[in-house]
Amino acid sequence: MKRLYLYNSLSNNLDEFRPIDESNVRMYACGPTVYSGPHVGNARPLVVFDVLFRLLSLLYPKVTYVRNITDVDDKINKRAAQRKITIRELTDEVIENFHNDLSLLNILPPTIEPRATFHIQEMIDVIQKLLDNGYAYQTAAHVLLSVKKLPNYGILSKRMLDQMIPGSRVEIGIYKRDPLDFVLWKPSRDNEPSWDSPFGPGRPGWHIECSAMSHKYLGVQFDIHAGGHDLIFPHHENEIAQNYGAFGCLMANYWIHNELVLVDNLKMSKSVGNVISISDVLQKMDGEIIRYVLLSSHYQKKLNWTDQAIHQAQQSLNKMYSALNLVTEFVETDYDESIIDALCSNLNTPLALSHLINLADEILKETDQSKINCGGSVLKKSASILGLLFRENWFKRNLELPEEKIEELIAQRNQARKAKDYKKADEIRNYLTDHHISIEDTPSGTTWKVI
Ligand SMILES: [Zn+2]
């Protein structure tokens, strides 16, 4: 069994991964709030934790991966009102588009994808437990968690209570006994979704969702809790507080966080106008290129989304698919050890990608067909752990030149040949070859194909 090491935000250490139950590794990741589709920043954790899910599934017989959907939220209410549709119409539409985007990025569905609104009773149960255990209180139709009653609040974010400046990222409310206390249940205004509860009609706070749904599907203590770095405080800290207050444990043994995505070195924000939505990028390029870019930096480092990064990803994929195109028959092989080792070393995806490129280089230099077939099979199989090289007709899908342009160049070349300008004719042929187009002159005319 390979040893897997992951950087654990809870211990602040590179820890060896040891599951609670080797026969069923349990992992939770905070999923989307479905008021609009994902942008490249949201897509990064989805892709990174998909690789972790694939890797764990290779190392262990069973992995239960839960990724929730937040379908009750102020942003959802606002967006539905703006569009004059019901909340359910909006969330169903966004979820459907979300699933389409993810399948184009070759992100596997999680084992369970619970929706918050289908788990209100479970949330009420956890809130009731927090009240019974004396960690929560009711005031002005709200239920709040009493942060200072929890001895280990700050254990994940490593913040002392006096560093948590109320009002900056912590919601202030006049009904709070302490500014740090956070909402477990709140009353709904008119036109907002509302559920009956022992604490009065209303709706849950955001943090309680993840505690209730992870508890239902993964138990009080599970292996991995994953999410974006920006969720550490307050969201994940609050999830731990709720679980500690209700069940007396710290929820997960390993807390894994990915860094954010920059666009041309700038933080993505609506005010700068540089938010790049996945559905827009998918109009321009294959989802596999997006996936490659998102894996090209280590998940703990900021990733810079640039035209150059996209171009490099496309070139690397072209090279790998060129190598696969030489294979005449795929054979049964094992994974390339160095690629699995790179991933077991805290998900070192850039190193794993460089090993894939080396494999492709070797195949492209090889002349022995049986070695090409074997190398290509290792390449394809090893790439599958990164969720790459899954296309059947990559070059057709990713033509570097539009078809009309190819036809035009072939016509120009034929004219050049007629005029006995063989230099120009060769230049055009070389240009096409550089763009993965091979041409053949036949008695009935010139044909082309993608190579
Ligand atoms: Zn969460």
Coordinates of N, CA and C in Angstrom, one line a residue, residues 223-306:
D223 N -13.1 11.1 7.7 CA -11.6 11.3 7.4 C -11.2 12.7 6.9
I224 N -11.8 13.1 5.8 CA -11.3 14.3 5.1 C -12.5 15.3 5.0
H225 N -12.2 16.6 5.3 CA -13.1 17.6 5.0 C -12.3 18.6 4.1
A226 N -12.9 18.9 2.9 CA -12.1 19.7 2.0 C -12.9 20.9 1.6
G227 N -12.2 21.9 1.1 CA -12.9 23.1 0.7 C -11.8 24.2 0.3
G228 N -12.3 25.3 -0.2 CA -11.4 26.4 -0.5 C -10.8 27.1 0.7
H229 N -9.7 27.7 0.6 CA -9.0 28.3 1.6 C -9.8 29.4 2.3
D230 N -10.6 30.1 1.5 CA -11.4 31.2 2.0 C -12.6 30.7 2.9
L231 N -12.7 29.3 3.0 CA -13.8 28.8 3.9 C -13.3 28.5 5.3
I232 N -12.0 28.5 5.5 CA -11.5 28.1 6.8 C -12.1 28.9 7.9
F233 N -12.2 30.3 7.7 CA -12.9 31.1 8.7 C -13.8 32.0 8.0
P234 N -15.1 32.2 8.4 CA -15.6 31.5 9.6 C -16.2 30.1 9.3
H235 N -16.5 29.7 8.0 CA -17.4 28.6 7.7 C -16.9 27.3 8.4
H236 N -15.6 26.9 8.1 CA -15.2 25.6 8.6 C -15.0 25.6 10.2
E237 N -14.5 26.8 10.6 CA -14.3 26.9 12.1 C -15.7 26.7 12.8
N238 N -16.7 27.3 12.1 CA -18.1 27.2 12.7 C -18.7 25.8 12.6
E239 N -18.3 25.1 11.5 CA -18.8 23.7 11.3 C -18.2 22.9 12.5
I240 N -16.9 23.1 12.8 CA -16.3 22.3 13.9 C -16.9 22.7 15.2
A241 N -17.2 24.0 15.4 CA -17.9 24.4 16.7 C -19.2 23.7 16.8
Q242 N -20.0 23.6 15.8 CA -21.3 23.0 15.8 C -21.1 21.5 16.1
N243 N -20.2 20.8 15.4 CA -20.0 19.4 15.7 C -19.5 19.1 17.0
Y244 N -18.6 20.0 17.5 CA -18.0 19.8 18.8 C -19.2 19.9 19.9
G245 N -20.0 21.0 19.7 CA -21.0 21.2 20.7 C -22.1 20.1 20.6
A246 N -22.4 19.6 19.5 CA -23.5 18.6 19.3 C -23.0 17.2 19.6
F247 N -21.8 16.9 19.1 CA -21.3 15.5 19.1 C -20.0 15.2 19.9
G248 N -19.4 16.3 20.3 CA -18.2 16.2 21.1 C -16.9 15.8 20.3
C249 N -16.9 16.0 19.0 CA -15.6 15.8 18.3 C -15.4 16.8 17.2
L250 N -14.2 16.7 16.6 CA -13.8 17.8 15.6 C -14.2 17.5 14.2
M251 N -15.1 16.6 14.0 CA -15.7 16.4 12.7 C -14.9 15.6 11.7
A252 N -13.7 16.1 11.3 CA -12.9 15.4 10.4 C -11.4 15.4 10.9
N253 N -10.7 14.3 10.5 CA -9.3 14.2 10.9 C -8.3 15.0 10.1
Y254 N -8.7 15.2 8.8 CA -7.8 15.9 7.8 C -8.6 17.0 7.2
W255 N -8.1 18.2 7.3 CA -8.8 19.4 6.7 C -7.9 19.9 5.6
I256 N -8.4 19.8 4.3 CA -7.6 20.1 3.1 C -8.2 21.3 2.5
H257 N -7.3 22.3 2.2 CA -7.8 23.5 1.6 C -7.0 23.9 0.4
N258 N -7.7 24.3 -0.7 CA -7.0 24.8 -1.9 C -6.9 26.3 -1.9
E259 N -5.9 26.8 -2.5 CA -5.7 28.3 -2.6 C -6.6 28.8 -3.8
L260 N -6.7 30.1 -3.9 CA -7.6 30.7 -4.9 C -7.0 30.9 -6.3
V261 N -7.8 31.2 -7.2 CA -7.4 31.4 -8.6 C -7.3 32.9 -8.9
L262 N -6.2 33.4 -9.4 CA -6.0 34.8 -9.9 C -6.2 34.8 -11.4
V263 N -6.7 36.0 -11.9 CA -6.8 36.1 -13.3 C -5.8 37.2 -13.7
D264 N -4.8 36.9 -14.5 CA -3.7 37.8 -14.8 C -3.1 38.5 -13.6
N265 N -2.9 37.7 -12.5 CA -2.3 38.1 -11.3 C -3.2 39.0 -10.4
L266 N -4.5 39.1 -10.8 CA -5.4 39.9 -10.0 C -6.5 38.9 -9.4
K267 N -6.9 39.3 -8.2 CA -8.0 38.5 -7.5 C -9.3 38.7 -8.3
M268 N -10.0 37.6 -8.5 CA -11.2 37.7 -9.3 C -12.3 38.5 -8.5
S269 N -12.9 39.5 -9.0 CA -14.0 40.1 -8.3 C -14.9 40.8 -9.3
K270 N -16.2 40.9 -8.9 CA -17.2 41.5 -9.7 C -16.9 42.9 -10.0
S271 N -16.3 43.6 -9.0 CA -16.0 45.1 -9.2 C -14.9 45.3 -10.2
V272 N -13.9 44.4 -10.2 CA -12.9 44.5 -11.3 C -13.4 44.0 -12.6
G273 N -14.4 43.2 -12.6 CA -15.0 42.7 -13.8 C -14.2 41.6 -14.5
N274 N -13.4 40.8 -13.7 CA -12.6 39.8 -14.2 C -13.0 38.4 -13.8
V275 N -14.3 38.3 -13.4 CA -14.8 36.9 -13.0 C -15.0 36.1 -14.3
I276 N -14.4 35.0 -14.4 CA -14.5 34.2 -15.6 C -15.4 32.9 -15.3
S277 N -16.5 32.9 -16.0 CA -17.4 31.8 -15.7 C -17.0 30.6 -16.5
I278 N -17.2 29.4 -16.0 CA -16.8 28.2 -16.6 C -17.6 28.0 -17.9
S279 N -18.9 28.4 -17.9 CA -19.7 28.2 -19.1 C -19.2 29.1 -20.2
D280 N -18.7 30.3 -19.9 CA -18.1 31.1 -21.0 C -16.8 30.5 -21.5
V281 N -16.0 30.0 -20.6 CA -14.7 29.4 -21.1 C -15.0 28.2 -22.0
L282 N -16.0 27.5 -21.6 CA -16.4 26.2 -22.4 C -16.8 26.6 -23.8
Q283 N -17.3 27.8 -24.0 CA -17.7 28.2 -25.4 C -16.4 28.3 -26.2
K284 N -15.3 28.6 -25.6 CA -14.1 28.9 -26.4 C -13.1 27.7 -26.4
M285 N -13.2 26.8 -25.4 CA -12.2 25.7 -25.4 C -12.7 24.5 -24.8
D286 N -12.0 23.4 -25.1 CA -12.4 22.1 -24.5 C -12.3 22.1 -23.0
G287 N -13.2 21.5 -22.3 CA -13.1 21.4 -20.8 C -11.9 20.8 -20.3
E288 N -11.3 19.9 -21.2 CA -10.0 19.2 -20.7 C -8.9 20.3 -20.6
I289 N -8.9 21.3 -21.4 CA -7.9 22.4 -21.3 C -8.1 23.1 -19.9
I290 N -9.3 23.4 -19.6 CA -9.6 24.1 -18.3 C -9.1 23.2 -17.2
R291 N -9.4 21.9 -17.3 CA -9.0 21.0 -16.2 C -7.5 21.0 -16.1
Y292 N -6.8 20.9 -17.2 CA -5.4 20.9 -17.2 C -4.8 22.1 -16.5
V293 N -5.3 23.3 -16.9 CA -4.8 24.5 -16.3 C -5.0 24.5 -14.8
L294 N -6.2 24.0 -14.4 CA -6.5 24.0 -12.9 C -5.6 23.0 -12.1
L295 N -5.0 22.1 -12.8 CA -4.1 21.1 -12.2 C -2.6 21.5 -12.3
S296 N -2.4 22.6 -13.1 CA -1.0 22.9 -13.5 C -0.2 23.6 -12.3
S297 N -0.9 24.1 -11.3 CA -0.2 24.6 -10.1 C -0.6 23.7 -8.9
H298 N 0.3 23.6 -7.9 CA 0.0 22.9 -6.7 C -1.2 23.5 -6.0
Y299 N -2.1 22.7 -5.5 CA -3.4 23.2 -5.0 C -3.2 24.2 -3.8
Q300 N -2.0 24.1 -3.1 CA -1.8 25.0 -2.0 C -1.2 26.4 -2.4
K301 N -0.9 26.5 -3.7 CA -0.4 27.8 -4.2 C -1.5 28.5 -5.0
K302 N -1.4 29.8 -5.1 CA -2.4 30.5 -5.9 C -2.1 30.1 -7.4
L303 N -3.2 30.0 -8.1 CA -3.1 29.6 -9.5 C -3.4 30.9 -10.4
N304 N -2.5 31.1 -11.3 CA -2.7 32.3 -12.2 C -3.3 31.9 -13.5
W305 N -4.5 32.3 -13.8 CA -5.3 32.0 -15.0 C -4.8 33.0 -16.1
T306 N -4.1 32.6 -17.0 CA -3.6 33.5 -18.1 C -3.7 32.9 -19.4

